[in-house]
Amino acid sequence: MTVHPPAPVPSAFAAVFGVPPEAEGAAPGRVNLLGEHTDYNDGFVLPIAIPQQTRVALRRSGRDRFRLHAQALGQAVEFTLDVGPAEHFATYVYGCLAVARAAGAEVPVLDIHVASEVPIGVGLSSSAALEVATLRGLRQLLDLPFDDVQVAQMAQRAEIDHAGVRCGILDQMASSLADTTRALLLDTRSLERRFVPLPPDAAILVIDCGVPRSLAASAYNLRRAECEQAALLLGVTSLRDVPDAVAVETLPEPMRRRARHVLTENARVLQAVDCASAQDFGALMDASHASLRDDYEVSIPELDRLVSLLQAHPDVYGARLTGAGFGGACVALCRDGAVAEVAGGVVQAYGRAGGRGRVLVPPLGPAAAGPSPAAGPSSA
Ligand code: GLA
C-alpha cells in the first residue's frame, strides 16, 4: 500500500475526478481522557478533539455508480446504494449515505474524495471522523436540516448497521461537537453536555504502543454483551442505573468485574470534572488504566508497559490506555511545556524495552499522522 502525503482537498479531488468538488465536510478524531466503555452503558465520557482531521469532498456525478477515492490508501472503490462496497473503509462512507437516505435525504450518485490525517486503528476515532465528515459534506451539498447531534446519531447508526461494531455514541459526538481546547463532558444517556477546561498547567500527549488492535470488534461486542448480562442480572435497564457498588459484588464473574469497571469509571469522570489540580485528574487517569486492565481486561502487555513508563515520568500527572483497548494508543496528562521532552524520553525507554512507540498528539506533521499499516478506519 502506498502512503501519499495529504494534498489540499479540492485540488486532490480535481486531480482524481477532473473537476472541482461541489461540497466539503471535515471532522476531527478524538482522544478520550476518561470514561472508557461507559457510553454503551448510558454513562459519562470526557473526550477532547485532536488536531488531525478527515476531509471529504463530494460532487454529483450523473453516473450510475458512486466512485470513492481515499487519498491515504491510494484506493478507489465503486458501489451503488443498493449494493454496498466490499472494502472495509468504504463501508463507513456507504453506511452514512445509506443512513441519510433512510432519514429522508435524496442522495444522488456522487464522486467522493477522502483525505485523512487521523491515525488509523489506534483508538483515536478515525472511523467517526470519516463518518461525521461524510455527513457534513452531504449536509452541505444537499442543504440537509440535520444538526450536529443528529449527524452524530446518524454516524453511530452507520457504524452499527454497516461496520458491525455495536459502538456507543462517544466517538461520533466527540467528532461532531468537541474542540481541541477543552474537554467535552457528555452524558451519553441524555446527550446533555458541557465543555470543561483542562486542568491548569497541563497538556495532552498521545503515544501509539505500536501494536495494532486485533479482534477489536468481536472482543468489543463481547464486553458489551457482558455488560448487558450484568444489567439484566441486576434488574436494571443499563449499568448506569445500578444504585451502588455493593450490588455488583453479588454478580458472577466476569460480569462482576465488568460492572465494577463501569461504575467506578463513571464516578471517575464526574470527579475529574471537579478536579482543581492536574495531579488529582492524573490520579484518576491512572486508576482508570488499572480498572481497564484488571476489571475490564482490555489492555495488553505493551499498553501496560507504555503506561507504566509514562506514569513513572516526573512530568506526567497520569496516563492510561485510550479508546477501546486491545492495542492502540495511550493518553497522558503532562506538565505543560514538558510534552516534547516526556514524549522523547518515554518513546526511547519503550524502544529499549523492545517496543515501537509513535507520538500521535501533538502531531509532528503529516508523516507522524499518517496511516498505520492497518487496512482502514476502525472504531472499536
Ligand atoms: C470505541 C467505541 C466507543 C466507546 C469506546 C470505549 O471507541 O466506538 O463507542 O465504547 O470504544 O470507550
CSV table of C-alpha atoms and ligand atoms in Angstrom, one decimal:
chain,number,residue,atom,x,y,z
A,1,MET,CA,0.0,0.0,0.0
A,2,THR,CA,1.4,3.4,-1.0
A,3,VAL,CA,1.1,6.2,1.6
A,4,HIS,CA,0.6,9.6,-0.1
A,5,PRO,CA,1.1,12.9,1.7
A,6,PRO,CA,-2.2,14.8,2.2
A,7,ALA,CA,-2.9,17.4,-0.5
A,8,PRO,CA,-5.5,20.3,-0.3
A,9,VAL,CA,-8.8,18.5,-0.7
A,10,PRO,CA,-10.4,20.4,-3.6
A,11,SER,CA,-7.3,20.1,-5.8
A,12,ALA,CA,-6.9,16.4,-4.8
A,13,PHE,CA,-10.5,15.9,-5.8
A,14,ALA,CA,-9.9,17.6,-9.1
A,15,ALA,CA,-6.7,15.6,-9.7
A,16,VAL,CA,-8.7,12.4,-9.4
A,17,PHE,CA,-12.0,13.3,-11.0
A,18,GLY,CA,-11.0,16.1,-13.3
A,19,VAL,CA,-13.5,18.7,-11.9
A,20,PRO,CA,-13.6,20.6,-8.5
A,21,PRO,CA,-15.9,19.3,-5.7
A,22,GLU,CA,-19.3,20.9,-5.0
A,23,ALA,CA,-19.2,20.5,-1.2
A,24,GLU,CA,-16.8,19.5,1.6
A,25,GLY,CA,-17.0,18.3,5.1
A,26,ALA,CA,-14.3,18.0,7.7
A,27,ALA,CA,-14.2,16.4,11.2
A,28,PRO,CA,-11.5,15.7,13.8
A,29,GLY,CA,-10.5,12.5,15.6
A,30,ARG,CA,-10.8,12.5,19.3
A,31,VAL,CA,-8.9,11.3,22.3
A,32,ASN,CA,-10.9,10.1,25.3
A,33,LEU,CA,-9.4,11.5,28.6
A,34,LEU,CA,-11.7,9.4,30.9
A,35,GLY,CA,-14.9,7.4,30.6
A,36,GLU,CA,-13.9,4.3,28.7
A,37,HIS,CA,-16.5,1.6,27.9
A,38,THR,CA,-19.1,3.7,29.7
A,39,ASP,CA,-21.0,5.0,26.7
A,40,TYR,CA,-22.9,1.9,25.8
A,41,ASN,CA,-23.9,1.6,29.4
A,42,ASP,CA,-25.6,5.1,29.3
A,43,GLY,CA,-22.7,6.6,31.3
A,44,PHE,CA,-20.4,9.6,31.2
A,45,VAL,CA,-17.4,10.3,28.9
A,46,LEU,CA,-14.8,13.1,28.7
A,47,PRO,CA,-13.2,13.3,25.2
A,48,ILE,CA,-11.4,16.1,23.5
A,49,ALA,CA,-10.9,16.6,19.8
A,50,ILE,CA,-7.4,16.1,18.3
A,51,PRO,CA,-5.9,18.4,15.7
A,52,GLN,CA,-5.9,15.8,13.0
A,53,GLN,CA,-8.9,15.9,10.7
A,54,THR,CA,-10.6,13.9,8.0
A,55,ARG,CA,-11.8,15.8,4.9
A,56,VAL,CA,-14.4,14.6,2.5
A,57,ALA,CA,-15.1,16.3,-0.8
A,58,LEU,CA,-18.2,15.5,-2.9
A,59,ARG,CA,-19.8,16.2,-6.3
A,60,ARG,CA,-22.9,14.9,-8.1
A,61,SER,CA,-21.6,12.7,-10.9
A,62,GLY,CA,-24.6,11.9,-13.0
A,63,ARG,CA,-23.2,8.4,-13.3
A,64,ASP,CA,-24.8,5.1,-12.3
A,65,ARG,CA,-22.2,4.2,-9.7
A,66,PHE,CA,-20.7,6.0,-6.7
A,67,ARG,CA,-16.9,6.5,-7.0
A,68,LEU,CA,-15.0,6.8,-3.8
A,69,HIS,CA,-11.3,7.7,-3.7
A,70,ALA,CA,-9.3,7.5,-0.5
A,71,GLN,CA,-6.1,9.5,-0.8
A,72,ALA,CA,-4.1,7.9,2.0
A,73,LEU,CA,-4.8,4.4,0.9
A,74,GLY,CA,-4.3,5.3,-2.8
A,75,GLN,CA,-7.5,3.3,-3.4
A,76,ALA,CA,-10.6,3.8,-5.5
A,77,VAL,CA,-13.9,1.9,-5.0
A,78,GLU,CA,-17.2,1.8,-6.8
A,79,PHE,CA,-20.6,0.9,-5.4
A,80,THR,CA,-24.3,1.6,-5.6
A,81,LEU,CA,-26.6,2.5,-2.7
A,82,ASP,CA,-28.3,-0.9,-3.2
A,83,VAL,CA,-25.1,-3.0,-3.2
A,84,GLY,CA,-22.5,-1.7,-0.8
A,85,PRO,CA,-18.7,-1.9,-1.2
A,86,ALA,CA,-16.7,-4.9,-0.1
A,87,GLU,CA,-13.8,-2.7,1.0
A,88,HIS,CA,-13.9,-2.1,4.7
A,89,PHE,CA,-13.0,1.6,4.8
A,90,ALA,CA,-15.7,2.3,2.2
A,91,THR,CA,-18.4,0.8,4.3
A,92,TYR,CA,-18.2,3.8,6.6
A,93,VAL,CA,-18.9,6.2,3.8
A,94,TYR,CA,-21.5,3.9,2.2
A,95,GLY,CA,-23.2,3.5,5.7
A,96,CYS,CA,-23.6,7.2,6.1
A,97,LEU,CA,-25.1,7.6,2.7
A,98,ALA,CA,-27.5,4.7,3.3
A,99,VAL,CA,-28.5,6.1,6.7
A,100,ALA,CA,-29.0,9.6,5.3
A,101,ARG,CA,-31.2,8.1,2.6
A,102,ALA,CA,-33.2,6.2,5.2
A,103,ALA,CA,-33.6,9.5,7.1
A,104,GLY,CA,-35.3,11.0,4.0
A,105,ALA,CA,-32.4,12.6,2.1
A,106,GLU,CA,-32.5,12.1,-1.7
A,107,VAL,CA,-28.9,11.1,-2.2
A,108,PRO,CA,-27.7,11.5,-5.8
A,109,VAL,CA,-24.9,9.4,-7.3
A,110,LEU,CA,-21.6,11.0,-6.2
A,111,ASP,CA,-17.9,11.2,-6.7
A,112,ILE,CA,-16.3,11.3,-3.3
A,113,HIS,CA,-12.7,12.0,-2.2
A,114,VAL,CA,-11.4,11.3,1.3
A,115,ALA,CA,-8.2,12.7,2.8
A,116,SER,CA,-7.4,11.9,6.4
A,117,GLU,CA,-4.7,12.9,8.9
A,118,VAL,CA,-6.4,10.9,11.7
A,119,PRO,CA,-4.2,8.0,12.7
A,120,ILE,CA,-6.0,4.7,11.8
A,121,GLY,CA,-6.6,1.8,14.1
A,122,VAL,CA,-5.2,3.3,17.3
A,123,GLY,CA,-8.3,4.4,19.2
A,124,LEU,CA,-8.5,8.0,18.0
A,125,SER,CA,-11.8,7.5,16.1
A,126,SER,CA,-10.7,7.6,12.5
A,127,SER,CA,-14.0,6.0,11.6
A,128,ALA,CA,-16.1,8.6,13.4
A,129,ALA,CA,-14.1,11.4,11.8
A,130,LEU,CA,-14.8,9.8,8.4
A,131,GLU,CA,-18.5,9.3,9.1
A,132,VAL,CA,-19.0,12.8,10.5
A,133,ALA,CA,-17.0,14.4,7.7
A,134,THR,CA,-19.1,12.5,5.1
A,135,LEU,CA,-22.4,13.5,6.7
A,136,ARG,CA,-21.2,17.2,7.0
A,137,GLY,CA,-20.2,17.2,3.3
A,138,LEU,CA,-23.6,15.6,2.3
A,139,ARG,CA,-25.4,18.1,4.6
A,140,GLN,CA,-23.7,21.0,2.8
A,141,LEU,CA,-24.2,19.5,-0.7
A,142,LEU,CA,-28.0,18.9,-0.2
A,143,ASP,CA,-28.7,21.6,2.3
A,144,LEU,CA,-30.0,18.9,4.7
A,145,PRO,CA,-31.6,20.0,8.0
A,146,PHE,CA,-29.6,17.8,10.3
A,147,ASP,CA,-27.9,19.4,13.3
A,148,ASP,CA,-24.6,18.3,14.8
A,149,VAL,CA,-26.2,15.9,17.3
A,150,GLN,CA,-28.3,14.3,14.6
A,151,VAL,CA,-25.2,14.0,12.5
A,152,ALA,CA,-23.5,12.1,15.4
A,153,GLN,CA,-26.5,9.9,15.8
A,154,MET,CA,-26.6,9.1,12.1
A,155,ALA,CA,-22.9,8.4,12.1
A,156,GLN,CA,-23.3,5.9,15.0
A,157,ARG,CA,-26.2,4.2,13.2
A,158,ALA,CA,-24.0,3.8,10.1
A,159,GLU,CA,-21.2,2.2,12.2
A,160,ILE,CA,-23.5,-0.2,14.0
A,161,ASP,CA,-25.6,-1.2,10.9
A,162,HIS,CA,-22.8,-1.2,8.3
A,163,ALA,CA,-19.5,-1.7,10.0
A,164,GLY,CA,-20.8,-4.3,12.5
A,165,VAL,CA,-19.5,-2.6,15.7
A,166,ARG,CA,-22.1,-2.2,18.4
A,167,CYS,CA,-20.5,1.1,19.5
A,168,GLY,CA,-21.8,3.7,21.8
A,169,ILE,CA,-22.0,7.4,20.8
A,170,LEU,CA,-18.8,8.7,22.3
A,171,ASP,CA,-16.8,8.9,19.2
A,172,GLN,CA,-19.4,10.4,16.9
A,173,MET,CA,-20.5,13.0,19.5
A,174,ALA,CA,-16.8,13.9,20.1
A,175,SER,CA,-16.1,14.2,16.4
A,176,SER,CA,-19.2,16.2,15.8
A,177,LEU,CA,-19.2,18.5,18.8
A,178,ALA,CA,-15.8,18.6,20.6
A,179,ASP,CA,-13.0,21.1,20.1
A,180,THR,CA,-9.3,20.8,20.7
A,181,THR,CA,-9.0,23.3,23.6
A,182,ARG,CA,-11.5,22.0,26.2
A,183,ALA,CA,-12.8,18.5,27.2
A,184,LEU,CA,-16.4,17.7,26.4
A,185,LEU,CA,-18.3,16.2,29.4
A,186,LEU,CA,-21.1,14.1,27.8
A,187,ASP,CA,-23.9,12.2,29.5
A,188,THR,CA,-24.4,9.6,26.8
A,189,ARG,CA,-28.0,8.8,28.0
A,190,SER,CA,-29.5,12.3,27.8
A,191,LEU,CA,-26.8,13.7,25.5
A,192,GLU,CA,-26.5,16.7,27.8
A,193,ARG,CA,-23.0,18.1,27.6
A,194,ARG,CA,-20.8,20.9,28.6
A,195,PHE,CA,-17.2,22.0,27.9
A,196,VAL,CA,-14.7,21.6,30.8
A,197,PRO,CA,-11.3,23.3,30.8
A,198,LEU,CA,-8.3,21.1,31.1
A,199,PRO,CA,-6.6,21.3,34.5
A,200,PRO,CA,-4.2,24.2,34.8
A,201,ASP,CA,-0.6,23.7,33.6
A,202,ALA,CA,-1.5,20.5,31.8
A,203,ALA,CA,-1.2,19.3,28.2
A,204,ILE,CA,-2.1,16.1,26.3
A,205,LEU,CA,0.3,13.6,24.9
A,206,VAL,CA,-0.8,10.5,22.9
A,207,ILE,CA,1.6,7.7,22.0
A,208,ASP,CA,0.7,4.6,20.0
A,209,CYS,CA,2.1,1.5,21.5
A,210,GLY,CA,2.8,0.0,18.1
A,211,VAL,CA,0.6,-3.0,18.4
A,212,PRO,CA,-2.5,-2.8,16.1
A,213,ARG,CA,-5.7,-3.7,17.7
A,214,SER,CA,-6.6,-7.3,17.0
A,215,LEU,CA,-10.1,-8.9,17.2
A,216,ALA,CA,-11.2,-5.5,18.4
A,217,ALA,CA,-14.7,-5.6,17.0
A,218,SER,CA,-15.5,-9.1,18.4
A,219,ALA,CA,-13.9,-8.5,21.8
A,220,TYR,CA,-15.7,-5.1,22.0
A,221,ASN,CA,-19.1,-6.7,21.2
A,222,LEU,CA,-18.4,-9.4,23.8
A,223,ARG,CA,-17.7,-6.8,26.5
A,224,ARG,CA,-20.9,-5.0,25.6
A,225,ALA,CA,-22.8,-8.3,25.9
A,226,GLU,CA,-21.3,-8.9,29.3
A,227,CYS,CA,-22.5,-5.5,30.5
A,228,GLU,CA,-26.0,-6.2,29.2
A,229,GLN,CA,-25.9,-9.5,31.0
A,230,ALA,CA,-24.8,-7.8,34.2
A,231,ALA,CA,-27.6,-5.2,33.9
A,232,LEU,CA,-30.1,-8.0,33.3
A,233,LEU,CA,-29.0,-9.9,36.4
A,234,LEU,CA,-29.2,-6.7,38.5
A,235,GLY,CA,-32.7,-6.0,37.1
A,236,VAL,CA,-31.8,-2.6,35.6
A,237,THR,CA,-32.1,-1.2,32.1
A,238,SER,CA,-28.4,-0.3,32.0
A,239,LEU,CA,-25.4,-0.3,34.3
A,240,ARG,CA,-25.9,3.5,34.7
A,241,ASP,CA,-28.9,2.6,36.9
A,242,VAL,CA,-27.1,0.5,39.4
A,243,PRO,CA,-27.6,2.4,42.7
A,244,ASP,CA,-24.3,1.4,44.5
A,245,ALA,CA,-21.2,-0.6,44.1
A,246,VAL,CA,-22.2,-3.2,46.7
A,247,ALA,CA,-24.8,-4.6,44.3
A,248,VAL,CA,-22.3,-5.6,41.7
A,249,GLU,CA,-20.3,-7.7,44.1
A,250,THR,CA,-23.1,-10.3,44.0
A,251,LEU,CA,-22.7,-10.9,40.3
A,252,PRO,CA,-20.9,-13.9,38.8
A,253,GLU,CA,-17.6,-13.4,37.0
A,254,PRO,CA,-16.8,-11.9,34.6
A,255,MET,CA,-19.9,-9.7,35.0
A,256,ARG,CA,-18.8,-8.6,38.5
A,257,ARG,CA,-15.6,-7.0,37.3
A,258,ARG,CA,-17.1,-5.6,34.1
A,259,ALA,CA,-19.8,-3.9,36.0
A,260,ARG,CA,-17.4,-2.7,38.7
A,261,HIS,CA,-15.3,-1.0,36.0
A,262,VAL,CA,-18.3,0.8,34.5
A,263,LEU,CA,-19.4,2.1,37.9
A,264,THR,CA,-16.0,3.2,39.1
A,265,GLU,CA,-15.2,4.8,35.7
A,266,ASN,CA,-18.4,6.8,35.7
A,267,ALA,CA,-17.5,8.1,39.1
A,268,ARG,CA,-14.0,9.0,37.9
A,269,VAL,CA,-15.4,11.1,35.1
A,270,LEU,CA,-17.6,13.0,37.4
A,271,GLN,CA,-14.8,13.5,39.9
A,272,ALA,CA,-12.4,14.7,37.2
A,273,VAL,CA,-14.8,17.4,36.1
A,274,ASP,CA,-14.4,19.0,39.6
A,275,CYS,CA,-10.7,18.4,39.9
A,276,ALA,CA,-8.8,21.5,41.0
A,277,SER,CA,-5.4,20.2,40.1
A,278,ALA,CA,-3.7,18.3,37.3
A,279,GLN,CA,-2.3,15.9,39.9
A,280,ASP,CA,-5.8,14.8,41.0
A,281,PHE,CA,-7.0,14.5,37.4
A,282,GLY,CA,-3.9,12.4,36.6
A,283,ALA,CA,-4.5,10.1,39.6
A,284,LEU,CA,-8.0,9.4,38.1
A,285,MET,CA,-6.4,8.5,34.8
A,286,ASP,CA,-4.0,6.1,36.5
A,287,ALA,CA,-6.9,4.5,38.3
A,288,SER,CA,-8.8,4.2,35.1
A,289,HIS,CA,-6.0,2.3,33.5
A,290,ALA,CA,-5.8,-0.1,36.4
A,291,SER,CA,-9.5,-0.7,36.1
A,292,LEU,CA,-9.4,-1.3,32.3
A,293,ARG,CA,-6.5,-3.7,32.8
A,294,ASP,CA,-7.8,-5.7,35.8
A,295,ASP,CA,-11.6,-5.4,35.7
A,296,TYR,CA,-12.4,-4.8,32.1
A,297,GLU,CA,-9.4,-6.7,30.7
A,298,VAL,CA,-9.0,-4.7,27.5
A,299,SER,CA,-5.3,-3.9,28.0
A,300,ILE,CA,-2.3,-5.7,26.5
A,301,PRO,CA,1.3,-6.0,27.9
A,302,GLU,CA,2.6,-3.4,25.5
A,303,LEU,CA,0.0,-0.8,26.6
A,304,ASP,CA,0.7,-1.6,30.3
A,305,ARG,CA,4.5,-1.1,29.7
A,306,LEU,CA,4.0,2.2,27.9
A,307,VAL,CA,1.5,3.4,30.5
A,308,SER,CA,4.0,2.5,33.3
A,309,LEU,CA,6.8,4.4,31.6
A,310,LEU,CA,4.6,7.4,31.3
A,311,GLN,CA,3.3,7.2,34.8
A,312,ALA,CA,6.9,7.0,36.2
A,313,HIS,CA,7.9,10.2,34.4
A,314,PRO,CA,8.2,13.2,36.8
A,315,ASP,CA,6.4,15.5,34.3
A,316,VAL,CA,3.4,13.2,33.8
A,317,TYR,CA,0.4,13.6,36.1
A,318,GLY,CA,-1.4,10.5,34.9
A,319,ALA,CA,-1.7,8.1,31.9
A,320,ARG,CA,-4.0,5.4,30.6
A,321,LEU,CA,-4.9,3.4,27.5
A,322,THR,CA,-7.4,5.3,25.4
A,323,GLY,CA,-10.2,4.0,23.2
A,324,ALA,CA,-11.5,0.5,23.2
A,325,GLY,CA,-8.1,-1.1,24.1
A,326,PHE,CA,-6.7,-4.4,22.8
A,327,GLY,CA,-3.8,-2.4,21.3
A,328,GLY,CA,-3.6,1.2,20.1
A,329,ALA,CA,-2.6,4.3,22.0
A,330,CYS,CA,-2.1,5.7,25.5
A,331,VAL,CA,-3.0,9.2,26.6
A,332,ALA,CA,-1.0,11.1,29.2
A,333,LEU,CA,-1.6,14.4,31.0
A,334,CYS,CA,1.7,16.1,31.1
A,335,ARG,CA,3.1,19.3,32.6
A,336,ASP,CA,2.6,22.0,30.1
A,337,GLY,CA,5.8,22.8,28.3
A,338,ALA,CA,7.3,19.3,29.0
A,339,VAL,CA,5.4,17.3,26.4
A,340,ALA,CA,8.2,17.0,23.9
A,341,GLU,CA,10.7,16.0,26.5
A,342,VAL,CA,8.3,13.4,28.0
A,343,ALA,CA,7.5,12.0,24.6
A,344,GLY,CA,11.1,11.7,23.6
A,345,GLY,CA,12.2,10.1,26.8
A,346,VAL,CA,9.3,7.7,27.0
A,347,VAL,CA,9.5,6.6,23.4
A,348,GLN,CA,13.2,5.9,23.8
A,349,ALA,CA,12.7,3.9,27.0
A,350,TYR,CA,9.9,2.0,25.4
A,351,GLY,CA,12.2,1.3,22.5
A,352,ARG,CA,14.9,-0.1,24.9
A,353,ALA,CA,12.2,-2.4,26.2
A,354,GLY,CA,11.6,-3.7,22.7
A,355,GLY,CA,8.5,-1.5,21.8
A,356,ARG,CA,7.9,0.8,18.9
A,357,GLY,CA,6.2,3.9,20.2
A,358,ARG,CA,4.9,6.6,17.9
A,359,VAL,CA,3.9,10.1,19.1
A,360,LEU,CA,0.4,10.9,17.7
A,361,VAL,CA,-0.6,14.0,19.7
A,362,PRO,CA,0.7,16.7,19.5
A,363,PRO,CA,1.0,15.9,15.8
A,364,LEU,CA,4.5,16.2,14.4
A,365,GLY,CA,3.4,16.8,10.8
A,366,PRO,CA,1.8,14.7,8.0
A,367,ALA,CA,4.3,11.8,8.3
A,368,ALA,CA,3.6,11.4,12.0
A,369,ALA,CA,-0.1,11.5,11.5
A,370,GLY,CA,-0.1,9.1,8.5
A,371,PRO,CA,-2.0,5.9,8.5
A,372,SER,CA,-0.7,2.8,10.2
A,373,PRO,CA,-0.4,-0.3,8.1
A,374,ALA,CA,-3.9,-1.3,9.2
A,375,ALA,CA,-6.4,-1.7,6.4
A,376,GLY,CA,-8.8,1.1,7.2
A,377,PRO,CA,-10.6,3.1,9.8
A,378,SER,CA,-11.9,1.3,12.8
A,379,SER,CA,-13.6,2.3,16.0
A,380,ALA,CA,-13.6,-0.5,18.4
B,1,GLA,C1,-14.9,2.6,20.8
B,1,GLA,C2,-16.4,2.8,20.6
B,1,GLA,C3,-17.0,3.9,21.6
B,1,GLA,C4,-16.6,3.5,23.0
B,1,GLA,C5,-15.1,3.2,23.1
B,1,GLA,C6,-14.7,2.7,24.5
B,1,GLA,O1,-14.2,3.8,20.5
B,1,GLA,O2,-16.6,3.3,19.3
B,1,GLA,O3,-18.4,3.9,21.5
B,1,GLA,O4,-17.3,2.5,23.5
B,1,GLA,O5,-14.6,2.3,22.2
B,1,GLA,O6,-14.9,3.7,25.5
